[in-house]
């Protein structure tokens, strides 16, 4: 026997009442409340700093951050490959050259943060040179860190200059990253070209190759290996060597006597970012003095870009280092990068140990 669903007729008034009940139950909650904001972030700093930044931002903003840690060279390649269908909203940290290259290729988009006037001149200059498609967030000088115990035990000469690194006594005792994947190593390559001239720089790199035991993917990996006693010396940004000293490892940081290049760690919003509002919130937040003053908690010893941020006392000071006038415009150009990397692959990478 069929049981009728309703007894009697449903009139217009009862129909409207049912509809109103559904509206109250299911449609009154605004979309932004029901669906939390998200941000897709690539972080090209040390993973400890990346996790610190992610946690702080999520706590302060309520925005969920989907973070991937990649070296700057890898990030540049990923953003380039995904240009037609971007999966990343913002790229934070990593050497400035790949950020400038991404800007030149239209892979990132212009954004003038209201925080710009609070930044150091070198950070603002970075933004201006890229048409405000990137901005400086920190700076650090290139050098190396060596394990003092290994150097003493093996009777190695203390390496104070670039010239010292090609001494035969260092055979198999040096690590440096691969410039195809690492912004640190590309900065080293571009710095040597500017110091010596291109042909002499590549002659030097061939001699250095005889002493290199491994070309790592990550820029900071060589000095971490030195700290663990796996190699004597790692060519890195000096603040990465200082971080190992702060951890208690027997490492000494060195600024090369002939002069050295430096990085302007940068930040860029990806063109076509799906979560643009959230990306801008991160961008402005990451440029504040308060946030940049927290970097030392992750044993990050770069020079912050906000003028009012606290500079860690351990941070290598530019005034104590012989810095070259690093040509960011030339060596941040995609064509120049490709030219140097192609030559490195032919003359160094093909015969790398």
XYZ file of C-alpha atoms in Angstrom:
353
model
C 0.000 0.000 0.000
C 1.469 3.351 -0.977
C 1.842 5.762 1.891
C 1.227 9.366 0.852
C 4.093 11.702 1.683
C 1.799 14.533 2.729
C -1.812 14.587 3.766
C -3.670 17.318 2.030
C -2.297 19.913 -0.344
C 0.821 21.979 0.025
C -0.148 25.569 -0.441
C 2.087 28.422 -1.577
C 2.592 29.678 1.969
C 3.983 26.332 3.203
C 6.234 26.058 0.136
C 7.744 29.453 0.883
C 8.209 28.486 4.529
C 10.165 25.360 3.557
C 12.308 27.357 1.142
C 13.010 29.938 3.840
C 14.044 27.193 6.243
C 16.583 25.862 3.727
C 17.893 29.385 3.167
C 18.423 29.893 6.887
C 20.084 26.494 7.230
C 22.371 26.505 4.230
C 22.794 29.833 2.465
C 23.123 32.476 5.111
C 26.824 31.745 5.832
C 29.029 33.917 3.600
C 31.362 32.116 1.196
C 34.487 33.616 2.763
C 33.537 32.143 6.156
C 32.778 28.682 4.811
C 35.956 28.510 2.695
C 39.168 29.630 4.394
C 41.675 31.671 2.389
C 44.640 29.799 0.953
C 48.076 30.807 -0.251
C 50.368 28.721 -2.445
C 53.921 29.666 -1.505
C 57.348 28.609 -2.725
C 60.068 29.374 -0.203
C 63.703 29.446 -1.373
C 65.336 30.053 2.010
C 66.509 27.447 4.500
C 63.663 25.141 5.502
C 63.824 26.283 9.158
C 63.164 29.889 8.119
C 60.443 28.769 5.724
C 58.604 26.881 8.478
C 58.952 29.834 10.860
C 57.466 32.237 8.317
C 54.646 29.867 7.414
C 53.653 29.335 11.036
C 53.766 33.033 11.930
C 51.698 34.096 8.917
C 49.037 31.426 9.400
C 48.672 32.371 13.062
C 48.442 36.108 12.395
C 46.321 36.060 9.231
C 44.181 32.942 9.473
C 45.224 32.123 5.899
C 46.268 28.532 5.212
C 49.680 28.374 3.537
C 50.511 25.507 1.202
C 54.296 25.718 1.165
C 56.940 24.034 -0.975
C 60.659 24.533 -0.325
C 62.729 24.755 -3.524
C 66.046 26.370 -4.398
C 65.760 29.580 -6.407
C 66.958 27.997 -9.649
C 64.388 25.216 -9.311
C 61.653 27.734 -8.509
C 62.446 29.833 -11.561
C 62.245 26.715 -13.745
C 58.944 25.633 -12.144
C 57.276 29.032 -12.525
C 58.451 29.215 -16.122
C 57.096 25.738 -16.891
C 53.715 26.588 -15.323
C 53.372 30.040 -16.910
C 50.151 29.155 -18.772
C 48.559 27.619 -15.685
C 50.210 29.048 -12.550
C 50.029 26.891 -9.444
C 52.068 29.252 -7.272
C 50.890 32.574 -5.832
C 54.053 33.985 -4.310
C 57.764 33.216 -4.283
C 59.605 34.287 -1.128
C 63.390 34.458 -0.709
C 66.202 33.052 -2.780
C 68.828 35.002 -4.682
C 67.684 38.028 -6.630
C 69.018 37.084 -10.066
C 66.356 34.417 -10.798
C 63.659 36.787 -9.489
C 64.911 39.451 -11.921
C 64.962 36.903 -14.730
C 61.366 35.914 -13.957
C 60.385 39.595 -13.975
C 62.088 40.181 -17.328
C 60.164 37.268 -18.836
C 56.825 38.508 -17.509
C 56.410 35.543 -15.162
C 55.761 37.791 -12.168
C 53.546 40.823 -11.750
C 53.940 44.402 -10.612
C 53.015 45.259 -7.052
C 53.973 48.413 -5.167
C 53.694 47.594 -1.502
C 52.828 50.388 0.944
C 55.893 49.138 2.876
C 58.363 50.274 0.181
C 59.329 53.529 1.880
C 60.424 51.618 4.977
C 63.037 49.625 3.062
C 66.779 50.010 2.584
C 67.885 51.698 -0.635
C 69.269 48.445 -2.074
C 65.880 46.780 -1.602
C 64.007 49.653 -3.253
C 66.519 49.716 -6.114
C 65.876 46.017 -6.678
C 62.152 46.758 -6.992
C 62.642 49.740 -9.307
C 64.985 47.841 -11.633
C 62.352 45.119 -12.098
C 59.407 47.444 -12.677
C 58.192 46.544 -9.168
C 57.823 42.874 -10.111
C 60.148 41.878 -7.271
C 61.540 43.434 -4.093
C 64.518 42.882 -1.805
C 63.815 41.163 1.513
C 67.360 40.564 2.763
C 70.999 40.755 1.636
C 74.046 38.577 2.139
C 77.654 38.388 0.925
C 79.172 35.390 -0.832
C 82.092 33.542 0.750
C 82.662 30.169 2.344
C 82.784 28.296 5.574
C 85.399 25.727 6.499
C 85.638 23.114 9.224
C 88.476 24.256 11.472
C 89.052 20.765 12.907
C 89.415 19.128 9.495
C 91.710 21.885 8.225
C 93.937 21.480 11.290
C 93.883 17.676 11.229
C 94.803 17.478 7.541
C 97.288 20.314 7.679
C 95.446 22.380 5.098
C 96.191 26.037 4.498
C 93.552 28.440 5.787
C 91.677 29.607 2.674
C 91.408 33.391 2.773
C 91.213 34.127 -0.965
C 89.614 32.661 -4.092
C 93.146 31.759 -5.243
C 93.646 29.521 -2.187
C 90.753 27.256 -3.177
C 92.558 25.883 -6.247
C 95.579 24.723 -4.249
C 96.067 20.968 -4.924
C 95.974 20.272 -1.165
C 92.202 20.911 -1.299
C 91.576 18.103 -3.794
C 88.248 16.459 -2.899
C 87.753 18.815 0.042
C 85.392 21.449 -1.436
C 81.675 21.473 -2.147
C 79.663 24.072 -4.059
C 76.153 23.932 -5.490
C 75.265 23.496 -9.144
C 74.451 26.926 -10.664
C 71.603 25.418 -12.712
C 69.616 24.653 -9.559
C 71.120 27.048 -7.030
C 70.956 30.819 -6.983
C 73.914 30.830 -4.580
C 76.117 29.036 -7.092
C 74.915 31.243 -9.952
C 75.869 34.283 -7.855
C 79.319 32.712 -7.361
C 79.653 32.128 -11.111
C 78.551 35.662 -11.981
C 80.787 37.137 -9.256
C 83.894 35.361 -10.530
C 83.147 36.508 -14.081
C 82.919 40.099 -12.846
C 86.092 39.805 -10.735
C 88.285 37.999 -13.275
C 86.666 38.392 -16.683
C 84.733 35.545 -18.282
C 87.542 33.501 -19.853
C 89.801 33.703 -16.797
C 86.855 32.881 -14.546
C 86.167 29.684 -16.472
C 89.860 28.781 -16.378
C 89.660 29.242 -12.616
C 86.498 27.117 -12.366
C 88.227 24.290 -14.255
C 91.027 24.342 -11.684
C 88.478 24.509 -8.854
C 86.603 21.547 -10.332
C 89.627 19.350 -9.594
C 89.102 20.058 -5.893
C 85.290 19.789 -5.804
C 83.941 16.548 -4.381
C 80.260 17.338 -5.024
C 78.016 19.887 -6.743
C 74.934 20.023 -4.534
C 71.397 21.008 -5.460
C 70.900 23.452 -2.582
C 73.096 26.504 -2.051
C 73.472 26.070 1.713
C 74.166 22.311 1.589
C 77.970 22.607 1.131
C 78.622 24.331 4.448
C 76.234 21.992 6.246
C 78.353 19.119 4.903
C 81.470 20.899 6.152
C 79.889 21.361 9.578
C 79.153 17.622 9.758
C 82.747 16.805 8.796
C 81.841 15.386 5.361
C 84.018 17.915 3.549
C 86.493 20.573 4.592
C 84.952 23.641 2.946
C 81.670 24.804 1.430
C 81.283 27.826 -0.852
C 78.093 29.555 0.303
C 76.672 32.870 1.421
C 78.501 33.850 4.574
C 75.347 33.980 6.691
C 74.843 30.256 6.010
C 78.285 29.608 7.481
C 77.435 31.813 10.473
C 74.275 29.749 11.014
C 76.425 26.633 11.429
C 78.665 28.456 13.905
C 75.545 29.425 15.877
C 74.587 25.739 15.971
C 77.886 25.007 17.701
C 79.786 23.475 14.783
C 83.550 24.121 14.325
C 83.102 26.359 11.273
C 84.787 29.608 10.320
C 83.186 32.067 7.871
C 85.421 33.759 5.301
C 85.033 36.753 2.964
C 87.487 36.279 0.043
C 90.354 38.762 -0.064
C 90.040 39.587 -3.788
C 86.450 40.733 -3.320
C 83.110 39.024 -3.624
C 79.563 39.379 -4.875
C 76.402 39.503 -2.848
C 72.772 38.590 -3.113
C 69.609 40.538 -2.613
C 67.183 37.877 -1.496
C 63.900 38.791 -3.129
C 60.149 38.222 -3.219
C 57.787 38.103 -6.204
C 54.072 37.589 -6.880
C 53.483 35.159 -9.718
C 51.579 36.486 -12.714
C 48.114 34.947 -12.747
C 48.197 34.106 -9.020
C 44.929 32.426 -8.051
C 45.013 33.854 -4.536
C 46.171 37.371 -5.324
C 44.720 39.075 -2.242
C 46.394 36.554 0.056
C 49.662 36.955 -1.863
C 49.589 40.730 -1.329
C 48.899 40.217 2.369
C 51.988 37.989 2.666
C 54.049 40.471 0.619
C 53.237 43.440 2.866
C 53.567 41.358 6.032
C 56.984 39.947 5.060
C 58.368 43.471 4.573
C 57.514 44.657 8.077
C 60.258 45.308 10.617
C 58.542 43.077 13.165
C 58.535 40.013 10.919
C 62.081 40.538 9.658
C 63.298 40.913 13.240
C 62.173 37.317 13.899
C 64.624 35.853 11.359
C 67.347 35.333 13.962
C 65.037 32.904 15.780
C 65.566 30.517 12.865
C 69.330 31.231 12.963
C 69.023 33.327 9.829
C 71.741 35.967 9.787
C 71.112 37.974 6.623
C 70.802 41.746 6.619
C 67.053 42.598 6.696
C 65.619 44.987 4.113
C 63.404 46.966 6.504
C 65.402 49.861 7.971
C 63.823 49.383 11.407
C 64.325 45.628 11.639
C 66.745 44.300 14.237
C 70.039 43.194 12.663
C 71.406 40.059 14.346
C 74.787 40.835 15.920
C 76.256 37.741 14.238
C 75.273 38.901 10.731
C 78.259 39.572 8.432
C 78.404 43.345 7.903
C 78.884 44.704 4.400
C 81.249 47.392 5.676
C 83.675 44.642 6.824
C 83.696 42.868 3.438
C 85.336 43.797 0.144
C 82.260 43.812 -2.094
C 82.271 44.181 -5.853
C 79.785 46.466 -7.567
C 77.628 43.489 -8.519
C 75.823 44.096 -11.803
C 72.329 42.801 -11.062
C 70.889 44.118 -14.318
C 73.346 42.277 -16.561
C 73.514 39.024 -14.628
C 69.806 39.040 -13.868
C 69.082 39.032 -17.605
C 67.655 35.687 -18.847
C 69.871 35.630 -21.949
C 73.052 36.257 -19.947
C 72.068 33.593 -17.446
C 71.482 31.054 -20.203
C 74.783 31.942 -21.860
C 76.786 31.445 -18.649
C 74.978 28.265 -17.625
C 75.394 26.732 -21.075
C 79.121 27.431 -20.930
C 79.316 26.027 -17.372
C 77.545 22.852 -18.517
C 79.953 22.418 -21.451
C 83.211 23.239 -19.709
C 82.605 22.333 -16.057
C 79.456 20.281 -15.611
C 80.344 17.773 -18.357
C 83.569 16.878 -16.543
C 82.354 17.378 -12.965
C 83.527 14.893 -10.395
